CSV table of C-alpha atoms and ligand atoms in Angstrom, one decimal:
chain,number,residue,atom,x,y,z
A,28,MET,CA,0.0,0.0,0.0
A,29,LYS,CA,1.4,3.3,-1.1
A,30,LEU,CA,0.5,6.7,0.4
A,31,TYR,CA,1.6,10.2,-0.5
A,32,ASN,CA,3.6,11.6,2.4
A,33,THR,CA,3.7,15.4,2.6
A,34,LEU,CA,6.9,15.2,4.5
A,35,THR,CA,8.8,13.6,1.6
A,36,ARG,CA,6.6,14.8,-1.2
A,37,GLN,CA,6.3,11.4,-2.7
A,38,LYS,CA,4.3,8.2,-2.6
A,39,GLU,CA,5.8,5.8,-0.2
A,40,GLU,CA,5.1,2.2,0.8
A,41,PHE,CA,3.3,2.1,4.1
A,42,VAL,CA,5.3,0.4,6.8
A,43,PRO,CA,3.9,0.8,10.3
A,44,ILE,CA,6.1,1.5,13.3
A,45,GLU,CA,4.7,-1.6,15.0
A,46,GLU,CA,3.7,-4.5,12.9
A,47,GLY,CA,0.0,-4.9,12.4
A,48,LYS,CA,-0.8,-1.6,14.1
A,49,VAL,CA,-1.6,1.9,13.0
A,50,LYS,CA,-1.6,4.9,15.2
A,51,MET,CA,-3.3,7.8,13.6
A,52,TYR,CA,-4.1,11.4,14.6
A,53,VAL,CA,-6.5,13.6,12.7
A,54,CYS,CA,-6.9,17.3,13.6
A,55,GLY,CA,-10.5,17.9,14.4
A,56,PRO,CA,-12.7,21.0,14.2
A,57,THR,CA,-12.9,24.1,16.4
A,58,VAL,CA,-16.4,23.8,17.8
A,59,TYR,CA,-18.1,27.1,17.6
A,60,ASP,CA,-20.6,26.4,14.8
A,61,TYR,CA,-22.0,23.5,12.7
A,62,ILE,CA,-19.4,21.8,10.6
A,63,HIS,CA,-19.3,22.8,6.9
A,64,ILE,CA,-18.8,20.5,4.0
A,65,GLY,CA,-15.1,21.5,3.9
A,66,ASN,CA,-14.7,20.3,7.5
A,67,ALA,CA,-16.6,17.2,6.5
A,68,ARG,CA,-13.9,16.3,3.9
A,69,PRO,CA,-11.2,15.3,6.4
A,70,TYR,CA,-13.8,13.5,8.5
A,71,VAL,CA,-14.9,11.3,5.6
A,72,VAL,CA,-11.6,10.9,3.8
A,73,PHE,CA,-9.6,9.8,6.9
A,74,ASP,CA,-12.4,7.6,8.1
A,75,THR,CA,-12.1,5.9,4.8
A,76,VAL,CA,-8.3,5.6,5.2
A,77,ARG,CA,-9.0,4.0,8.6
A,78,ARG,CA,-11.6,1.6,7.2
A,79,TYR,CA,-9.2,0.5,4.5
A,80,MET,CA,-6.4,0.0,7.0
A,81,GLU,CA,-8.8,-2.1,9.1
A,82,TYR,CA,-9.8,-4.0,5.9
A,83,LYS,CA,-6.1,-4.8,5.4
A,84,GLY,CA,-6.0,-6.3,8.8
A,85,TYR,CA,-4.4,-3.5,10.8
A,86,GLU,CA,-5.5,-2.6,14.3
A,87,VAL,CA,-6.0,1.1,14.1
A,88,THR,CA,-6.0,3.5,17.0
A,89,TYR,CA,-7.7,6.6,15.7
A,90,VAL,CA,-7.6,9.9,17.6
A,91,GLN,CA,-9.5,13.0,16.6
A,92,ASN,CA,-9.6,16.0,18.8
A,93,PHE,CA,-12.1,18.8,19.4
A,94,THR,CA,-10.6,22.2,19.9
A,95,ASP,CA,-12.9,23.5,22.7
A,96,VAL,CA,-10.8,26.5,23.8
A,97,ASP,CA,-10.4,29.2,21.2
A,98,ASP,CA,-11.1,32.9,20.5
A,99,LYS,CA,-13.9,32.0,18.1
A,100,ILE,CA,-15.7,30.0,20.7
A,101,ILE,CA,-15.2,32.7,23.4
A,102,ASN,CA,-16.5,35.4,21.0
A,103,ARG,CA,-19.6,33.3,20.1
A,104,ALA,CA,-20.3,32.7,23.8
A,105,ASN,CA,-20.0,36.4,24.5
A,106,LYS,CA,-22.3,37.3,21.7
A,107,GLU,CA,-24.9,34.8,22.8
A,108,GLY,CA,-24.5,35.7,26.5
A,109,THR,CA,-23.5,32.1,27.4
A,110,THR,CA,-20.3,30.2,28.4
A,111,MET,CA,-17.6,28.7,26.3
A,112,THR,CA,-18.5,25.3,27.6
A,113,GLU,CA,-22.1,25.6,26.6
A,114,ILE,CA,-21.1,26.6,23.0
A,115,SER,CA,-18.5,23.9,22.7
A,116,THR,CA,-20.7,21.2,24.2
A,117,LYS,CA,-23.5,22.1,21.8
A,118,TYR,CA,-21.3,22.0,18.7
A,119,ILE,CA,-19.5,18.8,19.7
A,120,ASN,CA,-22.9,17.2,19.9
A,121,GLU,CA,-23.9,18.7,16.5
A,122,ALA,CA,-20.6,17.5,15.0
A,123,PHE,CA,-21.2,14.0,16.2
A,124,HIS,CA,-24.7,14.1,14.7
A,125,ASP,CA,-23.3,15.1,11.3
A,126,ALA,CA,-20.4,12.6,11.5
A,127,ASP,CA,-22.9,9.8,12.4
A,128,GLY,CA,-25.0,10.8,9.4
A,129,LEU,CA,-21.9,10.7,7.2
A,130,ASN,CA,-21.3,7.2,8.5
A,131,VAL,CA,-18.0,8.2,10.0
A,132,LYS,CA,-16.9,5.7,12.6
A,133,ARG,CA,-16.3,7.1,16.1
A,134,ALA,CA,-12.6,7.6,16.8
A,135,SER,CA,-10.9,5.4,19.4
A,136,VAL,CA,-10.6,8.6,21.5
A,137,HIS,CA,-12.1,12.1,21.0
A,138,PRO,CA,-9.9,14.2,23.3
A,139,ARG,CA,-10.8,17.8,24.2
A,140,VAL,CA,-8.3,20.5,25.0
A,141,THR,CA,-10.0,21.4,28.2
A,142,GLU,CA,-9.5,17.9,29.5
A,143,GLU,CA,-5.8,17.8,28.7
A,144,MET,CA,-4.7,21.0,30.4
A,145,ASP,CA,-2.3,19.5,32.9
A,146,LEU,CA,-0.5,17.6,30.2
A,147,ILE,CA,-0.4,20.8,28.1
A,148,ILE,CA,1.2,22.7,30.9
A,149,GLU,CA,3.6,19.8,31.5
A,150,MET,CA,4.8,19.8,27.8
A,151,VAL,CA,5.2,23.6,27.7
A,152,LYS,CA,7.3,23.3,30.9
A,153,GLU,CA,9.4,20.6,29.4
A,154,LEU,CA,10.1,22.6,26.3
A,155,GLU,CA,11.1,25.6,28.5
A,156,ASP,CA,13.4,23.3,30.6
A,157,LYS,CA,15.0,21.9,27.5
A,158,GLY,CA,15.7,25.4,26.1
A,159,HIS,CA,13.1,25.3,23.3
A,160,ALA,CA,10.7,27.8,24.9
A,161,TYR,CA,10.9,31.1,26.7
A,162,ALA,CA,8.5,33.1,28.8
A,163,VAL,CA,7.9,36.9,28.5
A,164,ASP,CA,5.3,38.5,30.9
A,165,GLY,CA,3.1,35.4,31.1
A,166,THR,CA,3.4,34.5,27.5
A,167,VAL,CA,5.5,31.4,26.5
A,168,TYR,CA,6.9,31.2,23.0
A,169,PHE,CA,8.5,28.4,21.1
A,170,ASP,CA,12.0,29.3,20.1
A,171,THR,CA,12.0,28.3,16.4
A,172,LYS,CA,15.8,28.9,16.1
A,173,SER,CA,16.4,26.2,18.7
A,174,PHE,CA,15.0,23.6,16.4
A,175,PRO,CA,17.2,23.5,13.3
A,176,GLU,CA,14.8,21.3,11.3
A,177,TYR,CA,12.0,23.9,11.5
A,178,GLY,CA,10.4,24.2,8.1
A,179,LYS,CA,11.0,20.6,7.1
A,180,LEU,CA,7.4,19.6,6.6
A,181,SER,CA,6.2,22.7,4.8
A,182,ARG,CA,9.6,23.1,3.0
A,183,LYS,CA,10.1,26.6,4.3
A,184,ASN,CA,13.4,28.0,5.1
A,185,LEU,CA,13.6,29.7,8.5
A,186,ASP,CA,15.8,32.5,7.3
A,187,ASP,CA,13.4,33.2,4.4
A,188,LEU,CA,10.5,33.2,6.8
A,189,ILE,CA,12.2,35.6,9.1
A,190,ALA,CA,13.2,37.9,6.2
A,191,GLY,CA,9.6,37.8,4.9
A,192,ALA,CA,8.2,38.7,8.2
A,193,SER,CA,10.5,41.7,8.7
A,194,ASP,CA,8.8,43.4,5.7
A,195,ARG,CA,5.6,43.4,7.7
A,196,VAL,CA,4.9,45.2,10.9
A,197,THR,CA,5.6,43.0,13.8
A,198,LEU,CA,3.1,43.6,16.6
A,199,ASP,CA,4.6,41.2,19.0
A,200,GLU,CA,7.8,42.9,20.2
A,201,ALA,CA,8.4,40.3,22.9
A,202,LYS,CA,9.3,37.6,20.5
A,203,LYS,CA,13.0,36.8,19.8
A,204,SER,CA,12.2,35.9,16.3
A,205,SER,CA,9.2,36.7,14.1
A,206,THR,CA,8.7,33.0,13.5
A,207,ASP,CA,8.4,32.1,17.2
A,208,PHE,CA,4.9,31.1,18.1
A,209,VAL,CA,2.8,31.1,21.3
A,210,LEU,CA,2.6,28.0,23.5
A,211,TRP,CA,0.8,29.7,26.4
A,212,LYS,CA,-0.9,33.1,26.6
A,213,PRO,CA,-1.9,35.1,29.6
A,214,LYS,CA,-5.5,35.4,30.8
A,215,LYS,CA,-7.6,38.3,29.4
A,216,GLU,CA,-10.4,39.7,31.6
A,217,GLY,CA,-13.6,37.7,31.3
A,218,GLU,CA,-12.0,34.8,29.5
A,219,PRO,CA,-11.6,31.2,30.8
A,220,SER,CA,-8.2,30.5,32.2
A,221,TRP,CA,-6.1,27.9,33.9
A,222,ALA,CA,-3.4,28.2,36.5
A,223,SER,CA,0.2,27.6,35.3
A,224,PRO,CA,3.8,28.3,36.3
A,225,TRP,CA,3.6,31.4,34.0
A,226,GLY,CA,0.4,32.7,35.6
A,227,ASP,CA,-3.3,32.2,34.7
A,228,GLY,CA,-3.8,31.7,31.0
A,229,ARG,CA,-4.7,29.3,28.2
A,230,PRO,CA,-2.7,27.3,25.6
A,231,GLY,CA,-1.9,28.3,22.0
A,232,TRP,CA,-3.5,26.3,19.3
A,233,HIS,CA,-0.6,24.2,18.1
A,234,ILE,CA,0.5,22.7,21.4
A,235,GLU,CA,-2.8,20.9,22.0
A,236,CYS,CA,-2.4,18.5,19.1
A,237,SER,CA,1.2,17.6,20.1
A,238,VAL,CA,0.0,16.9,23.6
A,239,MET,CA,-3.1,14.9,22.7
A,240,ALA,CA,-1.2,12.8,20.1
A,241,LYS,CA,1.5,12.0,22.7
A,242,HIS,CA,-1.0,11.3,25.4
A,243,HIS,CA,-3.2,8.9,23.4
A,244,LEU,CA,-0.8,7.5,20.9
A,245,GLY,CA,2.8,8.0,22.2
A,246,ASP,CA,5.8,10.0,21.1
A,247,SER,CA,5.9,8.5,17.6
A,248,ILE,CA,2.8,7.9,15.5
A,249,ASP,CA,2.3,6.4,12.1
A,250,ILE,CA,0.0,8.9,10.4
A,251,HIS,CA,-0.9,12.5,11.1
A,252,ALA,CA,-3.6,14.0,9.0
A,253,GLY,CA,-5.7,17.1,8.3
A,254,GLY,CA,-6.6,19.5,5.6
A,255,GLU,CA,-3.8,21.0,3.5
A,256,ASP,CA,-4.3,24.5,5.0
A,257,LEU,CA,-2.9,22.9,8.2
A,258,VAL,CA,0.6,22.1,6.8
A,259,PHE,CA,1.8,25.5,7.7
A,260,PRO,CA,2.0,26.7,10.4
A,261,HIS,CA,-0.1,24.2,12.4
A,262,HIS,CA,1.6,21.0,11.5
A,263,GLU,CA,5.0,22.5,11.1
A,264,ASN,CA,4.7,23.8,14.7
A,265,GLU,CA,3.5,20.5,15.9
A,266,VAL,CA,6.6,18.8,14.5
A,267,ALA,CA,8.8,21.4,16.1
A,268,GLN,CA,7.1,21.0,19.5
A,269,SER,CA,6.9,17.3,19.6
A,270,GLU,CA,10.3,16.5,18.2
A,271,ALA,CA,12.0,19.1,20.4
A,272,CYS,CA,10.3,17.7,23.4
A,273,ASN,CA,10.4,14.0,22.8
A,274,GLY,CA,13.6,13.7,20.8
A,275,VAL,CA,12.2,11.2,18.3
A,276,GLN,CA,10.4,11.5,14.9
A,277,PHE,CA,6.8,12.6,15.6
A,278,ALA,CA,4.8,11.3,12.6
A,279,LYS,CA,6.1,9.0,9.9
A,280,TYR,CA,3.5,9.8,7.3
A,281,TRP,CA,1.7,13.1,6.9
A,282,LEU,CA,-1.5,13.0,4.9
A,283,HIS,CA,-3.4,16.2,3.8
A,284,ASN,CA,-6.7,16.5,2.0
A,285,GLY,CA,-7.3,19.1,-0.7
A,286,PHE,CA,-9.9,21.8,-0.4
A,287,ILE,CA,-13.6,21.8,-1.2
A,288,THR,CA,-14.1,25.0,-3.1
A,289,VAL,CA,-17.1,27.1,-4.2
A,290,ASP,CA,-16.6,28.9,-7.5
A,291,ASN,CA,-13.1,27.6,-7.2
A,292,GLU,CA,-12.4,29.5,-4.0
A,293,LYS,CA,-11.8,27.7,-0.7
A,294,MET,CA,-14.9,27.2,1.2
A,295,SER,CA,-14.4,28.8,4.6
A,296,LYS,CA,-16.3,30.4,7.4
A,297,SER,CA,-14.2,33.6,7.3
A,298,VAL,CA,-15.0,34.1,3.6
A,299,GLY,CA,-18.7,33.3,4.3
A,300,ASN,CA,-19.0,31.1,1.2
A,301,PHE,CA,-19.7,27.9,3.1
A,302,PHE,CA,-22.5,25.4,3.3
A,303,THR,CA,-23.0,23.5,6.6
A,304,VAL,CA,-23.4,19.8,6.4
A,305,ARG,CA,-26.7,20.3,8.1
A,306,ASP,CA,-28.0,22.6,5.3
A,307,ILE,CA,-26.9,20.2,2.6
A,308,ALA,CA,-28.4,17.3,4.4
A,309,SER,CA,-31.8,19.0,4.2
A,310,HIS,CA,-31.6,18.8,0.4
A,311,PHE,CA,-29.6,15.5,-0.1
A,312,PRO,CA,-29.3,12.5,2.1
A,313,TYR,CA,-26.1,12.3,4.2
A,314,GLU,CA,-25.0,9.3,2.3
A,315,VAL,CA,-24.8,11.4,-0.9
A,316,ILE,CA,-22.5,13.9,0.8
A,317,ARG,CA,-20.2,11.1,1.8
A,318,PHE,CA,-20.3,9.7,-1.7
A,319,PHE,CA,-19.7,13.1,-3.2
A,320,ILE,CA,-16.5,13.5,-1.1
A,321,LEU,CA,-15.2,10.1,-2.0
A,322,ASN,CA,-15.9,10.7,-5.7
A,323,GLY,CA,-12.7,12.7,-6.0
A,324,HIS,CA,-9.2,11.8,-5.0
A,325,TYR,CA,-8.6,13.2,-1.5
A,326,ARG,CA,-5.7,15.4,-2.5
A,327,SER,CA,-7.5,17.0,-5.5
A,328,PRO,CA,-9.7,20.0,-5.0
A,329,ILE,CA,-13.4,19.4,-5.4
A,330,ASN,CA,-15.7,22.2,-6.5
A,331,PHE,CA,-19.0,21.9,-4.7
A,332,SER,CA,-22.1,22.4,-6.9
A,333,ASP,CA,-25.7,21.3,-7.0
A,334,GLU,CA,-25.1,19.6,-10.3
A,335,LEU,CA,-22.2,17.5,-9.0
A,336,MET,CA,-24.3,16.6,-5.9
A,337,LYS,CA,-27.2,15.5,-8.2
A,338,ALA,CA,-24.8,13.4,-10.4
A,339,CYS,CA,-23.4,11.8,-7.2
A,340,GLN,CA,-27.0,11.1,-6.0
A,341,ASN,CA,-27.7,9.3,-9.3
A,342,GLY,CA,-24.5,7.4,-9.2
A,343,LEU,CA,-25.1,6.2,-5.6
A,344,GLU,CA,-28.7,5.2,-6.6
A,345,ARG,CA,-27.3,3.1,-9.3
A,346,ILE,CA,-25.2,1.1,-6.8
A,347,LYS,CA,-28.0,0.9,-4.3
A,348,ASN,CA,-30.5,-0.3,-7.0
A,349,ALA,CA,-28.1,-3.0,-8.0
A,350,LYS,CA,-27.8,-4.1,-4.4
A,351,LYS,CA,-31.6,-4.0,-4.0
A,352,GLU,CA,-32.1,-5.9,-7.3
A,353,LEU,CA,-29.7,-8.6,-6.2
A,354,ARG,CA,-31.4,-9.0,-2.8
A,355,PHE,CA,-34.8,-9.2,-4.4
A,356,TYR,CA,-33.5,-11.8,-6.8
A,357,ILE,CA,-32.0,-13.8,-4.1
A,358,GLU,CA,-35.1,-13.7,-1.9
A,359,ASN,CA,-37.3,-14.7,-4.8
A,360,THR,CA,-35.2,-17.4,-6.5
A,361,ALA,CA,-35.2,-21.1,-5.4
A,362,ASP,CA,-32.0,-22.5,-4.0
A,363,SER,CA,-29.7,-23.4,-6.8
A,364,ALA,CA,-25.9,-24.2,-6.9
A,365,MET,CA,-23.5,-22.5,-9.2
A,366,THR,CA,-23.2,-24.0,-12.7
A,367,GLU,CA,-19.8,-25.0,-13.9
A,368,GLU,CA,-19.7,-22.0,-16.1
A,369,GLU,CA,-20.5,-19.7,-13.1
A,370,VAL,CA,-17.8,-21.3,-11.0
A,371,ALA,CA,-15.4,-20.3,-13.8
A,372,GLN,CA,-17.0,-16.8,-14.1
A,373,SER,CA,-16.7,-16.2,-10.4
A,374,VAL,CA,-13.0,-15.7,-11.0
A,375,GLU,CA,-14.2,-12.6,-12.9
A,376,LEU,CA,-15.8,-11.4,-9.8
A,377,GLY,CA,-12.5,-11.4,-8.0
A,378,LYS,CA,-11.1,-9.1,-10.6
A,379,TYR,CA,-13.3,-6.2,-9.4
A,380,LYS,CA,-12.0,-6.7,-6.0
A,381,GLU,CA,-8.5,-6.6,-7.3
A,382,GLN,CA,-9.2,-3.5,-9.3
A,383,PHE,CA,-10.7,-1.9,-6.2
A,384,GLU,CA,-7.7,-2.8,-4.0
A,385,THR,CA,-5.2,-1.6,-6.6
A,386,ALA,CA,-7.0,1.8,-6.6
A,387,MET,CA,-7.0,2.0,-2.8
A,388,ASP,CA,-3.4,0.8,-2.5
A,389,ASP,CA,-2.4,3.7,-4.7
A,390,ASP,CA,-2.8,6.5,-2.2
A,391,PHE,CA,-6.4,5.7,-1.4
A,392,ASN,CA,-7.8,6.5,-4.9
A,393,THR,CA,-11.4,6.3,-3.9
A,394,ALA,CA,-12.5,7.7,-7.3
A,395,ASP,CA,-11.0,4.7,-9.1
A,396,ALA,CA,-12.3,2.4,-6.4
A,397,ILE,CA,-15.8,3.7,-7.1
A,398,SER,CA,-15.3,3.0,-10.8
A,399,ALA,CA,-14.5,-0.6,-9.9
A,400,ILE,CA,-17.8,-0.8,-8.0
A,401,TYR,CA,-19.6,0.7,-11.0
A,402,GLU,CA,-18.1,-2.0,-13.2
A,403,LEU,CA,-19.2,-4.7,-10.7
A,404,VAL,CA,-22.7,-3.2,-10.7
A,405,ARG,CA,-22.8,-3.5,-14.5
A,406,PHE,CA,-21.7,-7.1,-14.1
A,407,THR,CA,-24.3,-8.0,-11.5
A,408,ASN,CA,-27.1,-6.3,-13.4
A,409,THR,CA,-26.3,-8.4,-16.4
A,410,GLY,CA,-26.1,-11.5,-14.3
A,411,VAL,CA,-29.5,-11.0,-12.7
A,412,LYS,CA,-31.1,-10.4,-16.1
A,413,ALA,CA,-29.5,-13.5,-17.5
A,414,GLY,CA,-31.0,-15.5,-14.6
A,415,VAL,CA,-27.9,-16.7,-12.8
A,416,SER,CA,-28.1,-19.4,-10.0
A,417,LYS,CA,-29.0,-18.3,-6.5
A,418,ALA,CA,-25.6,-19.2,-5.2
A,419,TYR,CA,-23.9,-17.1,-7.8
A,420,ALA,CA,-26.2,-14.1,-7.1
A,421,VAL,CA,-25.2,-14.5,-3.4
A,422,ALA,CA,-21.6,-14.4,-4.4
A,423,MET,CA,-22.2,-11.2,-6.4
A,424,GLU,CA,-24.1,-9.6,-3.5
A,425,ASP,CA,-21.3,-10.6,-1.1
A,426,MET,CA,-18.7,-8.9,-3.2
A,427,LEU,CA,-20.8,-5.7,-3.7
A,428,ILE,CA,-21.5,-5.4,0.0
A,429,HIS,CA,-17.9,-6.1,0.8
A,430,LEU,CA,-16.5,-3.3,-1.4
A,431,CYS,CA,-19.2,-0.8,-0.5
A,432,ASP,CA,-18.6,-1.4,3.2
A,433,VAL,CA,-14.9,-0.5,2.8
A,434,LEU,CA,-15.9,2.9,1.6
A,435,GLY,CA,-18.9,3.1,4.0
A,436,ILE,CA,-21.3,3.7,1.1
A,437,ALA,CA,-24.6,2.3,0.0
A,438,GLN,CA,-25.2,0.8,3.4
A,439,ALA,CA,-28.0,-1.7,4.0
A,440,GLU,CA,-29.8,0.3,6.6
A,441,GLU,CA,-30.3,3.2,4.2
A,442,VAL,CA,-32.0,0.9,1.8
A,443,ALA,CA,-34.3,-0.5,4.4
A,444,VAL,CA,-35.3,2.8,5.8
A,445,ASP,CA,-37.8,4.3,3.4
A,446,GLU,CA,-40.6,6.1,5.2
A,447,ASP,CA,-42.9,5.5,2.2
A,448,ALA,CA,-42.2,1.7,2.0
A,449,ALA,CA,-45.5,0.6,3.5
A,450,LYS,CA,-47.5,2.9,1.2
A,451,ILE,CA,-45.5,1.8,-1.8
A,452,GLU,CA,-46.1,-1.9,-1.1
A,453,GLU,CA,-49.8,-1.3,-0.7
A,454,LEU,CA,-50.0,0.5,-4.0
A,455,ILE,CA,-48.1,-2.3,-5.7
A,456,ALA,CA,-50.5,-4.9,-4.2
A,457,LYS,CA,-53.5,-2.8,-5.5
A,458,ARG,CA,-51.9,-2.6,-8.9
A,459,ALA,CA,-51.5,-6.4,-9.0
A,460,GLU,CA,-55.1,-6.8,-8.1
A,461,ALA,CA,-56.2,-4.4,-10.8
A,462,LYS,CA,-54.1,-6.3,-13.4
A,463,LYS,CA,-55.5,-9.6,-12.3
A,464,ALA,CA,-59.0,-8.1,-12.8
A,465,LYS,CA,-57.8,-6.9,-16.2
A,466,ASP,CA,-58.4,-3.3,-15.2
A,467,PHE,CA,-55.4,-2.0,-17.0
A,468,ALA,CA,-56.4,1.7,-16.7
A,469,ALA,CA,-56.4,1.4,-12.9
A,470,ALA,CA,-53.1,-0.4,-13.0
A,471,ASP,CA,-51.5,2.3,-15.1
A,472,ALA,CA,-53.0,5.0,-12.9
A,473,ILE,CA,-51.2,3.4,-9.9
A,474,ARG,CA,-48.0,3.1,-11.8
A,475,ASP,CA,-48.3,6.9,-12.5
A,476,GLU,CA,-49.0,7.6,-8.9
A,477,LEU,CA,-45.9,5.7,-7.9
A,478,SER,CA,-43.9,7.5,-10.6
A,479,ALA,CA,-45.0,10.9,-9.2
A,480,MET,CA,-43.6,9.7,-5.8
A,481,GLY,CA,-40.3,9.1,-7.6
A,482,ILE,CA,-40.7,5.4,-7.6
A,483,THR,CA,-40.0,3.2,-10.5
A,484,ILE,CA,-41.5,-0.3,-10.6
A,485,LYS,CA,-40.3,-3.3,-12.6
A,486,ASP,CA,-42.2,-6.5,-13.3
A,487,THR,CA,-39.8,-9.4,-13.1
A,488,ARG,CA,-40.1,-13.1,-13.1
A,489,GLN,CA,-39.6,-13.0,-9.4
A,490,GLY,CA,-42.4,-10.5,-8.8
A,491,VAL,CA,-42.7,-6.7,-8.7
A,492,GLN,CA,-39.7,-4.7,-7.7
A,493,TRP,CA,-39.5,-1.0,-6.9
A,494,PHE,CA,-36.8,1.5,-6.5
A,495,ARG,CA,-36.2,5.2,-6.3
A,496,GLY,CA,-35.2,7.1,-9.3
B,25,AMP,P1,-11.2,24.1,11.3
B,25,AMP,O1,-12.4,23.9,12.1
B,25,AMP,O2,-11.2,25.3,10.4
B,25,AMP,O3,-9.9,24.0,12.1
B,25,AMP,O4,-11.1,22.9,10.3
B,25,AMP,C1,-11.2,21.5,10.6
B,25,AMP,C2,-10.6,20.7,9.5
B,25,AMP,O5,-11.3,20.9,8.3
B,25,AMP,C3,-9.2,20.9,9.2
B,25,AMP,O6,-8.5,19.6,8.9
B,25,AMP,C4,-9.2,21.8,8.0
B,25,AMP,O7,-8.0,21.7,7.2
B,25,AMP,C5,-10.4,21.2,7.2
B,25,AMP,N1,-11.0,22.2,6.3
B,25,AMP,C6,-11.4,23.4,6.5
B,25,AMP,N2,-11.9,24.0,5.4
B,25,AMP,C7,-11.8,23.1,4.4
B,25,AMP,C8,-12.1,23.1,3.0
B,25,AMP,N3,-12.8,24.1,2.4
B,25,AMP,N4,-11.9,22.0,2.3
B,25,AMP,C9,-11.3,20.9,2.9
B,25,AMP,N5,-10.9,20.8,4.2
B,25,AMP,C10,-11.2,21.9,4.9
B,26,ZN,ZN1,-4.0,19.8,15.1
């Protein structure tokens, strides 16, 4: 399995630190609002990486944090006349609601900054003791010049960064170098704070992830992931903090997802061009949002549009209909073993799996993996029409379910949950009665009524089948 490592800027064979195990940390959202579809991308993409790792037999420990102390959360709390904790608790719950809808598996641990404060203070202290940090009037800075490898992840040169910064007005006079960043900042009136050796205050953003990764996964981890906007400065600073403190390589592989854009501009809260997952979920099922995200390669930008969402909805329906058709066929076909010809053909079935795995082994190319599923769908549709044996239909269904599950798409529950199901079944029964009584006008009228509900029906040898679309 190869993955593209931002650290080395190339695709590398994945070799875990400890055989059979994967330790993975993914930067989570700052919880002051509903997550937008841009935030949903790392959720879905790295959940899929995790699922594929598990599929390959690895035992994955997956950590995704919540940033629950931040200026944005405090501002929102002040605006609404409530507390930071109330805001963060509300939006953590909302984030879980959306993540569940997107079929994102819960992480092994979802640490929150407020629950890790002692360890954060401990790490800042250790950095200070080791000469990598200095305190000025209650603010503690990381001394970037004390870490010669600073810039290795984002491929930035420290001297260039310093020269670049000197062109701008530096507001923070206390810093030894313009590239130094805050590990701990002093309390401001009316803001939440914690006691520390440098006085009451709260942590800077970057230190939290170094601490939570160390706490829940150890000093060295296999994979660290997040959106590409995090490479610099967030991840660069994490590398500096963790490696300066722990003296070992922090993360072996760095994975970064590309942006979701609107009109080719990054979707972001600050620009105001964002759509929350919740908004979109009121127009399209959650599963379509997941499918939309997996339709592109995770490192390529995806431009969000209604047309693309609709195309994805149709694509997903195609897969779901094939699954449904197979299930219907299996349930309504008498037991029969595979013919000799089918036994030979079942090798063909394995080819789709191979094609799928080849795509996923190549830096998690979910777009090509979905193409393999589409091809399998064509194959099963043809098989069902040609009247294959029940055993062969079961083998086809197994393969389709197997591959869809790796991507977390076209899940069985979604198919089963159709609020109109009872009504649809009733109409289909009435239509059958009408046809039996040779009242074809009534039968056609029922078909039209179903069609108006977005339901297509199909008369097959096994009985009447219905599906959406
Ligand atoms: P934030 O809450 O802004 O810290 O973002 C949480 C995660 O979402 C980070 O991994 C970001 O890199 C990622 N992210 C934010 N906006 C986008 C976007 N438009 N497209 C893709 N990923 C994004
Ligand atoms: Zn982080």
